[in-house]
Amino acid sequence: MIASRRRPAFHQARSAADAEALGAVPRWSLADLYAGMESAAFARDLDAAGRDAEGFAADYRGRLAERAAAEDAGAGLARAIARYEALDEALGRAASYAQLLYAEDTSDPARAKFMADAQDRVTAVSSNLIFFTLEMNALPDATLDRLAAEGPLARYRPWLDDMRKERPHQLDTKLEQLFHEKAVTGRAAWTRLFDETITALRFDVDGEALALEPTLNLLQDPDERRRERAAAALGETLAAHRRTFALITNTLAKDLEIANRWRGFEDVADSRHLANRVERDVVDALVQAVQAAHPRLSHRYYRMKARWFGREQLNHWDRNAPLPFAPPATVPWAAARDTVLDAYRGFSPRLADIARRFFDEGWIDAEIRPGKAPGAFSHPTVPAVHPYVLMNYQGRPRDVMVLAHELGHGVHQTLAAPQGALMAQTPLTLAETASVFGEMLTFRAMVARAETPEARFALLAAKVEDMLNTVVRQVAFYSFERRLHEERRSGELTAERIGELWMSVQADSLGPAIRLGPGYETYWSYVPHFVHSPFYVYAYAFGDCLVNSLYGVFRAAPDGFAERYLALLAAGGSQHHSELLKPFGLDAQDPGFWSIGLGVIEGLIDELERLPAP
């Protein structure tokens, strides 16, 4: 049974008090995309895209080999790619609007229908474009290399190179079209079921019917009994829906296994590595380095935290609890904005100027309301518009870091936009660079401004916990996904078995100082990345370790660093990570690279251990 969206009076009164403390928290305007669901421009743009896609197919389908042999082949193919890119942007604009409108209130049937209908239209139109990359990849390497060496086609050389990497795993046109169109009733439908199910859940905490986001927030409440009851509510409600979540997970894992088998991917995560433009051995080296560091990082830190609480072990609901001596703090929205912008400005005025536009021009939705998508993200939309940031701001110091993180994404996406729709998108391995770097800048600024030893100690501890959540926890998530997908090859997994895999990797990563009690075995079911983007999670660890190394370069030699850093962000997806890191003297394929990043976390733990606990 789905609980009512109506909130008890106590919760409403408490929220009013919280709202007064936070000040005015913004809600975005999507008008830069479209005016509303009934927008004539939205319908007109999709109709025009449909006609243009049909015309594009009529002009080029089955004729690219002939065009590549023409006298002006380079210029002709460049014009064809430009038309393809324009269509990609038009469809991306419509799809982005539908997705963002739905994220505003995933419980609204009208918005859900609008998104589903828009998705159907976009899929139908884009079906006429599938032939293009397949036929481009059928052209001989020598031909494309010659034509893209100079002239108009040279601009698209990075996109062509990336496209060639997909060639070994492409199917014939009819099969690709079938996979594309079936996604609407396959992966996309199951993902929507997950989103709507998780949004509709209500967790009973002391008689209050809370949505997921505020319930998770209570795991950081100063009151231990409140944390325990929130944890129990999470476990109880998620367990009541475990069959649904297990069905979604099994179905999507099987869907990926079928796609991987048809496309010839050997490993369960190889398709993600290809999409990320990162080699499997690089990811394996990251995972091995993190797992080897568990005793020095997570196991050690949580032993320290247990001692600060006067215990041998912490219950799982105390893992992210504020320290018992941490000063309580509610950060108003205006203060969070100023803190992040000041930190960005101290590094680069240009970075701060771009970030300020998100506040000044209504590109952020930070208020908490029923039905709103949980979590946080920065959606790049399309290069012709701008990104939009969604978060659920509750006034914690950690929320300030989330704001810095998502604005980092937004700045990155803004800087990369001139690369165009085909090359602006950054592979996930580098997509977390600006976001984590923004967090680091903000953290350092907050530590420098801390007014008491207790506040500084609490900030250092919170940063260590964020890093552990970003590196150790996300690699554990990746290990969990690997085990789940590998085992799914042999048959469907029960919810109980999925819980067993979850508990195993969590125990290994968190260590003996964290007691994983009853109910925790269900917590895998609310993690959206497992549903939306399988194996995405290692990108967080990749980005955190990369940024730790970059920040070390910056601290050692700040002159000229900001310019090189902004150039890295502006490259978008036009260069491989190895090329982008060369100006900084870094190489992710070097076995010692990951030790640098992990050493930064270990150094912060050393610093905490040296400081007297308040």
XYZ file of C-alpha atoms in Angstrom:
614
model
C 0.000 0.000 0.000
C 1.365 3.419 -0.942
C 1.211 5.949 1.864
C -0.562 9.245 1.332
C 1.473 12.216 0.157
C -0.172 14.313 2.834
C 2.174 15.181 5.678
C 1.270 15.131 9.373
C 0.908 18.509 11.031
C 4.058 18.055 13.148
C 6.180 17.551 10.060
C 4.639 20.551 8.355
C 5.325 22.768 11.363
C 8.910 21.550 11.633
C 9.429 22.104 7.911
C 8.168 25.689 8.269
C 10.741 26.317 10.989
C 13.456 24.744 8.872
C 12.404 26.823 5.885
C 12.762 30.009 7.931
C 16.283 29.009 8.979
C 17.292 28.135 5.415
C 15.884 31.280 3.845
C 14.673 31.401 0.243
C 15.684 28.166 -1.486
C 15.358 28.344 -5.278
C 13.240 26.438 -7.734
C 14.384 26.477 -11.343
C 12.580 27.772 -14.408
C 12.641 25.486 -17.439
C 11.441 28.270 -19.742
C 14.802 28.406 -21.521
C 13.915 24.964 -22.884
C 10.122 25.254 -23.321
C 7.267 27.205 -21.767
C 5.265 24.172 -20.615
C 3.779 20.815 -21.523
C 1.325 22.520 -23.866
C 4.078 24.496 -25.565
C 3.495 24.862 -29.306
C 7.269 25.176 -29.747
C 7.799 21.730 -28.181
C 5.371 20.050 -30.587
C 6.682 22.089 -33.510
C 10.310 21.159 -32.790
C 9.527 17.440 -32.609
C 7.509 17.608 -35.826
C 10.360 19.440 -37.564
C 12.889 16.914 -36.246
C 10.764 14.100 -37.634
C 10.676 15.670 -41.092
C 14.379 16.518 -41.001
C 15.295 12.975 -39.950
C 13.306 11.527 -42.843
C 14.998 13.931 -45.238
C 18.407 13.088 -43.789
C 17.775 9.371 -44.262
C 16.575 9.950 -47.832
C 19.752 11.867 -48.636
C 22.314 9.572 -47.030
C 21.016 6.078 -46.251
C 22.911 3.576 -48.417
C 24.904 6.358 -50.071
C 27.752 7.159 -47.658
C 30.262 4.942 -49.491
C 29.404 6.771 -52.698
C 29.723 10.155 -50.953
C 33.095 9.180 -49.499
C 34.412 8.587 -53.027
C 33.220 11.959 -54.363
C 35.618 14.738 -55.254
C 34.634 16.912 -52.253
C 34.140 13.915 -49.948
C 35.622 15.543 -46.828
C 33.425 18.620 -47.039
C 30.387 16.531 -47.980
C 30.780 14.191 -45.007
C 31.335 17.182 -42.708
C 28.025 18.655 -43.891
C 26.318 15.340 -43.255
C 27.712 15.144 -39.698
C 26.649 18.748 -39.053
C 23.076 17.866 -40.061
C 23.221 14.761 -37.849
C 24.516 16.867 -34.951
C 21.722 19.416 -35.384
C 19.139 16.629 -35.238
C 20.818 15.174 -32.163
C 20.589 18.551 -30.447
C 16.936 19.091 -31.390
C 15.954 15.693 -30.002
C 18.142 16.224 -26.935
C 16.419 19.491 -26.155
C 12.956 17.911 -26.178
C 14.090 14.866 -24.207
C 15.887 17.018 -21.622
C 12.809 19.138 -21.024
C 10.589 16.100 -20.531
C 13.079 14.521 -18.113
C 13.552 17.677 -16.050
C 9.835 18.376 -15.894
C 9.290 14.814 -14.656
C 12.062 15.203 -12.044
C 10.156 18.160 -10.579
C 7.381 15.768 -9.529
C 7.738 12.096 -10.411
C 4.432 11.356 -8.680
C 2.427 13.456 -11.149
C 0.724 11.178 -13.736
C 0.491 14.023 -16.266
C 4.242 14.592 -16.153
C 4.919 10.852 -16.322
C 2.727 10.574 -19.416
C 4.343 13.629 -20.980
C 7.811 12.152 -20.469
C 6.780 8.732 -21.797
C 5.140 10.262 -24.871
C 8.159 12.469 -25.519
C 10.432 9.466 -25.159
C 8.326 7.554 -27.685
C 8.526 10.428 -30.181
C 12.266 10.898 -29.735
C 12.869 7.160 -30.150
C 10.734 7.020 -33.282
C 12.476 9.988 -34.882
C 15.978 8.834 -33.962
C 15.290 5.416 -35.476
C 15.773 7.113 -38.849
C 19.292 8.125 -37.802
C 20.689 4.783 -36.662
C 22.000 3.917 -40.105
C 24.371 6.887 -40.133
C 27.032 5.808 -37.622
C 26.785 2.213 -38.842
C 27.470 3.212 -42.441
C 30.192 5.639 -41.365
C 31.877 2.776 -39.541
C 31.640 0.637 -42.669
C 33.939 3.066 -44.499
C 37.573 1.913 -44.670
C 39.885 3.320 -41.991
C 42.265 4.607 -44.636
C 39.480 6.573 -46.300
C 38.303 8.263 -43.099
C 41.854 8.930 -41.938
C 42.676 10.633 -45.230
C 39.501 12.717 -45.327
C 39.665 13.765 -41.657
C 43.335 14.711 -41.766
C 42.493 18.268 -42.821
C 39.662 20.412 -44.070
C 36.098 20.630 -42.673
C 36.002 16.996 -41.543
C 39.022 17.471 -39.250
C 36.788 19.181 -36.677
C 34.934 15.903 -36.178
C 38.046 13.725 -35.972
C 37.662 13.036 -32.203
C 34.040 11.978 -32.703
C 34.995 9.752 -35.624
C 37.763 8.133 -33.567
C 35.334 7.448 -30.711
C 32.779 6.078 -33.143
C 35.347 3.639 -34.544
C 35.837 2.171 -31.074
C 32.201 1.063 -31.139
C 32.573 -0.762 -34.459
C 33.491 -4.241 -33.121
C 30.302 -4.285 -31.057
C 27.807 -2.949 -33.575
C 25.072 -5.054 -35.137
C 23.422 -4.684 -38.511
C 21.035 -1.797 -39.039
C 17.793 -3.710 -38.504
C 18.993 -5.221 -35.235
C 20.280 -1.870 -34.001
C 16.916 -0.333 -34.807
C 15.131 -3.113 -32.941
C 17.329 -2.660 -29.852
C 16.732 1.080 -30.037
C 12.954 0.939 -30.336
C 12.491 -1.904 -27.843
C 14.321 0.138 -25.190
C 11.124 2.146 -24.671
C 9.252 -0.934 -23.458
C 12.382 -2.509 -21.992
C 15.084 -0.711 -20.003
C 13.369 2.679 -20.047
C 10.093 1.213 -18.778
C 11.759 -0.688 -15.928
C 13.753 2.390 -14.987
C 10.572 4.426 -14.847
C 8.945 1.764 -12.660
C 11.875 2.025 -10.250
C 11.704 5.837 -10.170
C 7.974 5.963 -9.554
C 8.093 3.186 -6.957
C 10.928 4.736 -4.963
C 9.324 8.194 -5.107
C 5.976 6.876 -3.858
C 7.461 5.040 -0.857
C 6.804 6.501 2.574
C 8.825 5.610 5.652
C 7.109 5.783 9.040
C 9.430 7.508 11.515
C 7.770 8.423 14.813
C 4.386 8.678 13.128
C 5.644 10.846 10.271
C 5.273 9.522 6.723
C 8.553 10.618 5.145
C 9.832 10.225 1.596
C 13.221 8.649 0.930
C 15.324 11.828 0.942
C 14.341 13.168 4.379
C 14.481 9.644 5.808
C 18.058 9.201 4.613
C 18.809 12.655 5.988
C 17.789 11.424 9.451
C 20.752 9.024 9.380
C 22.801 12.177 9.994
C 20.547 13.456 12.795
C 22.315 14.303 16.102
C 19.748 12.165 17.990
C 20.864 8.530 17.945
C 17.354 7.238 18.641
C 16.084 9.221 15.674
C 18.805 7.703 13.474
C 17.951 4.209 14.671
C 14.246 4.637 13.977
C 14.974 6.054 10.522
C 17.222 3.075 9.767
C 14.521 0.668 10.954
C 11.908 2.416 8.801
C 14.189 2.164 5.771
C 14.746 -1.535 6.314
C 11.076 -2.296 6.993
C 9.657 -0.390 4.016
C 12.318 -1.505 1.547
C 11.820 -5.104 2.680
C 8.098 -4.809 2.014
C 8.918 -3.937 -1.618
C 11.962 -6.177 -2.075
C 10.254 -8.453 -4.587
C 9.541 -5.494 -6.860
C 13.094 -4.190 -6.583
C 14.522 -7.669 -7.099
C 12.388 -8.106 -10.227
C 13.559 -4.764 -11.610
C 17.181 -5.605 -10.836
C 17.019 -9.102 -12.319
C 15.265 -7.884 -15.448
C 17.724 -5.076 -16.112
C 20.718 -7.313 -15.411
C 19.368 -9.858 -17.891
C 18.662 -7.094 -20.396
C 22.295 -5.975 -20.174
C 23.555 -9.559 -20.416
C 21.568 -10.081 -23.637
C 22.906 -6.858 -25.135
C 26.466 -7.694 -24.105
C 26.202 -11.187 -25.569
C 24.885 -9.977 -28.908
C 27.488 -7.234 -29.068
C 30.385 -9.471 -28.126
C 31.449 -7.908 -24.827
C 33.406 -10.397 -22.727
C 33.147 -8.874 -19.267
C 29.934 -7.710 -17.588
C 31.271 -4.135 -17.334
C 33.084 -3.863 -20.679
C 30.286 -1.876 -22.328
C 30.536 0.712 -19.534
C 34.328 0.873 -19.896
C 33.939 1.465 -23.630
C 31.369 4.206 -23.032
C 33.754 5.763 -20.508
C 36.685 5.474 -22.938
C 38.746 3.814 -20.254
C 40.609 0.516 -20.394
C 39.488 -2.395 -18.234
C 42.951 -2.815 -16.723
C 42.902 0.829 -15.558
C 39.627 0.232 -13.715
C 40.906 -3.066 -12.322
C 44.002 -1.291 -11.002
C 41.794 1.323 -9.311
C 39.604 -1.331 -7.685
C 42.573 -3.365 -6.482
C 44.299 -0.296 -5.050
C 41.180 0.779 -3.152
C 40.474 -2.701 -1.804
C 44.083 -3.068 -0.661
C 43.744 0.264 1.157
C 40.643 -0.722 3.169
C 42.633 -1.396 6.381
C 44.451 1.969 6.128
C 41.367 3.973 5.193
C 37.821 2.904 6.024
C 38.640 0.239 8.638
C 40.999 2.622 10.426
C 38.724 5.665 10.278
C 35.629 3.875 11.549
C 37.641 2.457 14.473
C 38.576 6.052 15.320
C 34.990 7.215 14.993
C 33.753 4.399 17.225
C 36.239 5.545 19.885
C 34.949 9.101 19.614
C 31.513 7.672 20.410
C 32.997 5.650 23.291
C 32.343 2.267 21.633
C 34.061 -0.691 20.082
C 31.599 -0.761 17.179
C 29.166 1.616 15.518
C 25.752 0.507 14.326
C 25.146 1.014 10.625
C 22.860 3.949 11.353
C 25.754 5.731 13.079
C 28.193 5.482 10.147
C 27.442 9.020 8.924
C 26.285 10.406 12.274
C 27.606 13.826 13.273
C 30.361 13.616 15.839
C 29.113 13.819 19.438
C 31.145 16.977 20.007
C 30.394 18.557 16.592
C 28.738 21.961 16.886
C 25.223 21.915 15.426
C 24.991 23.923 12.251
C 22.275 24.952 9.835
C 23.672 26.744 6.806
C 21.196 29.149 5.173
C 20.953 28.906 1.402
C 22.443 32.373 0.908
C 25.463 31.427 3.020
C 25.935 28.198 1.055
C 25.813 30.148 -2.202
C 28.393 32.682 -0.992
C 30.681 29.991 0.424
C 30.817 28.072 -2.849
C 31.176 31.137 -5.071
C 33.922 32.586 -2.862
C 35.809 29.277 -2.963
C 35.477 29.101 -6.747
C 36.540 32.745 -7.112
C 39.648 32.177 -5.003
C 40.755 29.622 -7.567
C 39.504 31.262 -10.773
C 37.277 34.327 -11.246
C 36.041 32.840 -14.523
C 34.943 29.672 -12.741
C 32.991 31.744 -10.211
C 31.392 33.894 -12.920
C 30.020 30.809 -14.691
C 28.786 29.309 -11.405
C 27.059 32.566 -10.423
C 24.835 32.387 -13.500
C 23.212 29.249 -12.087
C 21.985 31.293 -9.111
C 21.197 34.518 -10.926
C 19.381 32.999 -13.901
C 17.263 30.336 -12.191
C 19.107 27.180 -13.215
C 18.958 25.508 -9.762
C 16.102 23.608 -8.103
C 17.067 23.089 -4.460
C 13.791 23.153 -2.510
C 12.398 19.988 -0.957
C 8.832 19.067 -1.903
C 6.680 15.946 -2.258
C 7.245 13.953 -5.421
C 10.500 15.647 -6.372
C 13.258 13.303 -7.532
C 15.632 12.419 -4.687
C 19.369 12.995 -4.764
C 21.187 15.546 -6.890
C 22.385 15.982 -10.456
C 23.442 18.495 -13.076
C 21.713 17.855 -16.397
C 23.690 19.268 -19.355
C 20.592 19.530 -21.616
C 22.061 20.689 -24.960
C 24.896 23.071 -25.880
C 22.482 25.691 -27.233
C 20.820 26.103 -23.821
C 22.599 25.460 -20.490
C 22.732 22.884 -17.690
C 20.216 22.623 -14.847
C 21.121 21.599 -11.286
C 18.749 19.648 -9.028
C 19.390 18.978 -5.362
C 17.433 18.728 -2.111
C 18.934 21.356 0.179
C 18.485 20.756 3.901
C 21.055 23.125 5.363
C 23.724 20.663 6.470
C 27.413 21.447 5.870
C 27.406 18.353 3.640
C 24.684 19.985 1.527
C 27.073 22.863 0.876
C 29.508 20.289 -0.515
C 26.745 18.790 -2.668
C 26.045 22.250 -4.056
C 29.737 22.710 -4.832
C 29.796 19.266 -6.465
C 26.825 19.819 -8.767
C 27.949 23.330 -9.690
C 31.278 21.789 -10.674
C 29.391 19.572 -13.104
C 27.440 22.569 -14.357
C 30.555 24.666 -14.952
C 32.219 21.738 -16.711
C 29.206 21.229 -18.968
C 29.053 24.959 -19.735
C 32.731 25.144 -20.660
C 32.477 22.038 -22.864
C 29.337 23.197 -24.695
C 31.237 24.872 -27.580
C 32.490 21.416 -28.576
C 28.978 20.811 -29.943
C 26.376 18.154 -29.259
C 28.559 15.277 -30.452
C 31.706 16.097 -28.480
C 30.606 18.159 -25.466
C 29.683 15.166 -23.328
C 32.562 14.044 -21.130
C 33.175 10.337 -20.430
C 32.213 9.395 -16.888
C 35.829 8.887 -15.861
C 36.451 12.623 -16.329
C 32.883 13.794 -15.733
C 33.475 13.814 -11.963
C 36.663 15.881 -12.195
C 35.169 19.365 -11.937
C 32.556 18.306 -9.407
C 35.029 16.750 -6.965
C 37.523 19.570 -7.540
C 34.777 22.059 -6.665
C 34.131 20.129 -3.467
C 37.824 20.240 -2.583
C 38.023 24.000 -3.136
C 34.927 24.527 -0.971
C 36.159 22.194 1.747
C 39.498 23.998 1.999
C 37.697 27.333 2.195
C 35.361 26.087 4.942
C 38.267 24.701 6.982
C 40.138 27.980 6.665
C 37.068 29.857 7.932
C 36.306 27.468 10.822
C 35.997 29.536 13.991
C 36.732 26.838 16.605
C 38.912 23.717 16.874
C 35.709 21.680 17.226
C 34.342 23.046 13.958
C 37.623 22.400 12.140
C 37.830 18.867 13.510
C 34.235 18.174 12.446
C 34.906 19.490 8.924
C 37.998 17.305 8.559
C 36.087 14.252 9.740
C 33.176 15.032 7.408
C 35.577 15.372 4.475
C 37.164 12.024 5.257
C 33.710 10.451 5.413
C 32.749 12.031 2.090
C 35.932 10.693 0.527
C 35.303 7.228 1.925
C 31.757 7.400 0.577
C 33.093 8.507 -2.796
C 36.014 6.105 -3.119
C 35.669 3.079 -0.836
C 31.889 2.881 -0.872
C 31.535 3.423 -4.618
C 34.144 0.789 -5.409
C 32.235 -1.548 -3.081
C 29.094 -0.695 -5.064
C 30.958 -1.594 -8.246
C 32.091 -4.915 -6.722
C 28.509 -5.640 -5.668
C 27.248 -4.951 -9.183
C 29.919 -7.172 -10.687
C 29.003 -10.084 -8.435
C 25.302 -9.589 -9.052
C 25.621 -9.407 -12.852
C 28.035 -12.335 -12.993
C 25.741 -14.502 -10.879
C 22.691 -13.402 -12.894
C 24.193 -15.151 -15.927
C 23.332 -18.465 -14.245
C 19.771 -17.560 -13.328
C 17.538 -15.168 -11.442
C 18.603 -14.018 -7.986
C 16.173 -13.867 -5.082
C 15.944 -10.671 -3.050
C 17.559 -12.608 -0.197
C 20.517 -13.593 -2.357
C 20.990 -10.031 -3.575
C 20.983 -8.958 0.064
C 23.665 -11.535 0.864
C 25.932 -10.192 -1.893
C 25.326 -6.667 -0.635
C 26.149 -7.514 2.969
C 29.326 -9.321 1.950
C 30.893 -6.440 0.026
C 29.726 -3.878 2.581
C 31.318 -5.812 5.434
C 34.590 -6.073 3.516
C 34.686 -2.365 2.691
C 33.487 -0.870 5.979
C 35.393 -3.181 8.298
C 34.766 -4.661 11.748
C 34.063 -1.334 13.473
C 30.697 -1.065 11.677
C 27.963 -3.465 12.786
C 25.593 -4.191 9.913
C 22.331 -4.936 11.673
C 18.974 -6.318 10.524
C 17.385 -4.269 7.761
C 20.654 -3.191 6.188
C 20.476 -6.105 3.755
C 17.753 -4.188 1.880
C 19.677 -0.956 1.353
C 20.934 -1.931 -2.107
C 17.412 -1.460 -3.421
C 17.281 2.345 -3.191
C 20.572 3.065 -5.042
C 19.464 4.588 -8.368
C 22.767 4.140 -10.183
C 22.330 0.364 -10.227
C 19.170 0.913 -12.277
C 19.893 4.031 -14.318
C 23.560 3.466 -15.221
C 25.006 0.031 -14.427
C 28.647 0.204 -13.308
C 28.589 4.023 -13.309
C 29.727 4.109 -9.708
C 33.460 3.545 -10.189
C 33.572 6.904 -11.993
C 33.183 8.608 -8.602
C 36.260 6.847 -7.211
C 38.153 7.515 -10.451
C 37.239 11.196 -10.239
C 38.064 11.546 -6.541
C 41.514 9.964 -6.860
C 42.169 11.960 -10.020
C 41.192 15.222 -8.325
C 43.332 14.437 -5.285
C 46.271 14.104 -7.654
C 45.328 17.257 -9.559
C 44.923 19.197 -6.345
C 48.369 18.041 -5.254
C 49.805 19.432 -8.510
C 47.936 22.693 -7.917
C 49.242 23.094 -4.354
C 52.802 22.339 -5.464
C 52.780 24.623 -8.534
C 49.756 26.960 -8.682
C 51.105 29.259 -11.421
C 49.281 28.587 -14.664
C 47.325 25.681 -13.186
C 43.889 27.311 -13.477
C 44.331 27.936 -17.196
C 45.375 24.327 -17.840
C 42.510 23.090 -15.691
C 39.904 25.169 -17.539
C 41.317 23.896 -20.840
C 40.845 20.322 -19.579
C 37.195 21.059 -18.789
C 36.599 22.857 -22.080
C 37.836 19.809 -24.024
C 34.655 17.906 -23.127
C 34.783 14.511 -24.780
C 37.167 15.535 -27.544
C 40.261 13.927 -25.987
C 41.155 10.730 -24.127
C 41.916 11.047 -20.424
C 45.580 10.195 -21.059
C 45.979 13.240 -23.340
C 44.117 15.580 -21.004
C 46.273 14.625 -18.021
C 49.625 15.016 -19.779
C 49.916 18.786 -19.113
C 49.723 17.970 -15.395
C 52.306 15.178 -15.505
C 49.726 12.558 -14.515
C 49.061 9.133 -16.017
C 46.127 6.982 -14.853
C 47.794 3.923 -16.397
C 50.746 4.259 -14.027
C 50.241 1.729 -11.173
C 51.363 4.381 -8.703
C 48.780 6.911 -9.846
C 46.002 5.630 -7.602
C 48.303 5.563 -4.596
C 48.677 9.341 -4.888
C 44.945 9.925 -4.581
C 44.461 7.381 -1.818
C 47.417 8.896 0.002
C 45.548 12.199 0.293
C 42.711 10.458 2.162
C 45.208 8.666 4.382
C 46.917 11.989 5.095
C 43.660 13.530 6.306
C 43.080 10.534 8.587
C 46.650 10.982 9.905
C 45.849 14.620 10.611
C 42.692 13.689 12.508
C 44.586 11.119 14.541
C 47.193 13.712 15.524
C 44.598 16.246 16.624
C 43.158 15.926 20.132
C 39.493 14.990 19.897
C 37.461 17.884 21.354
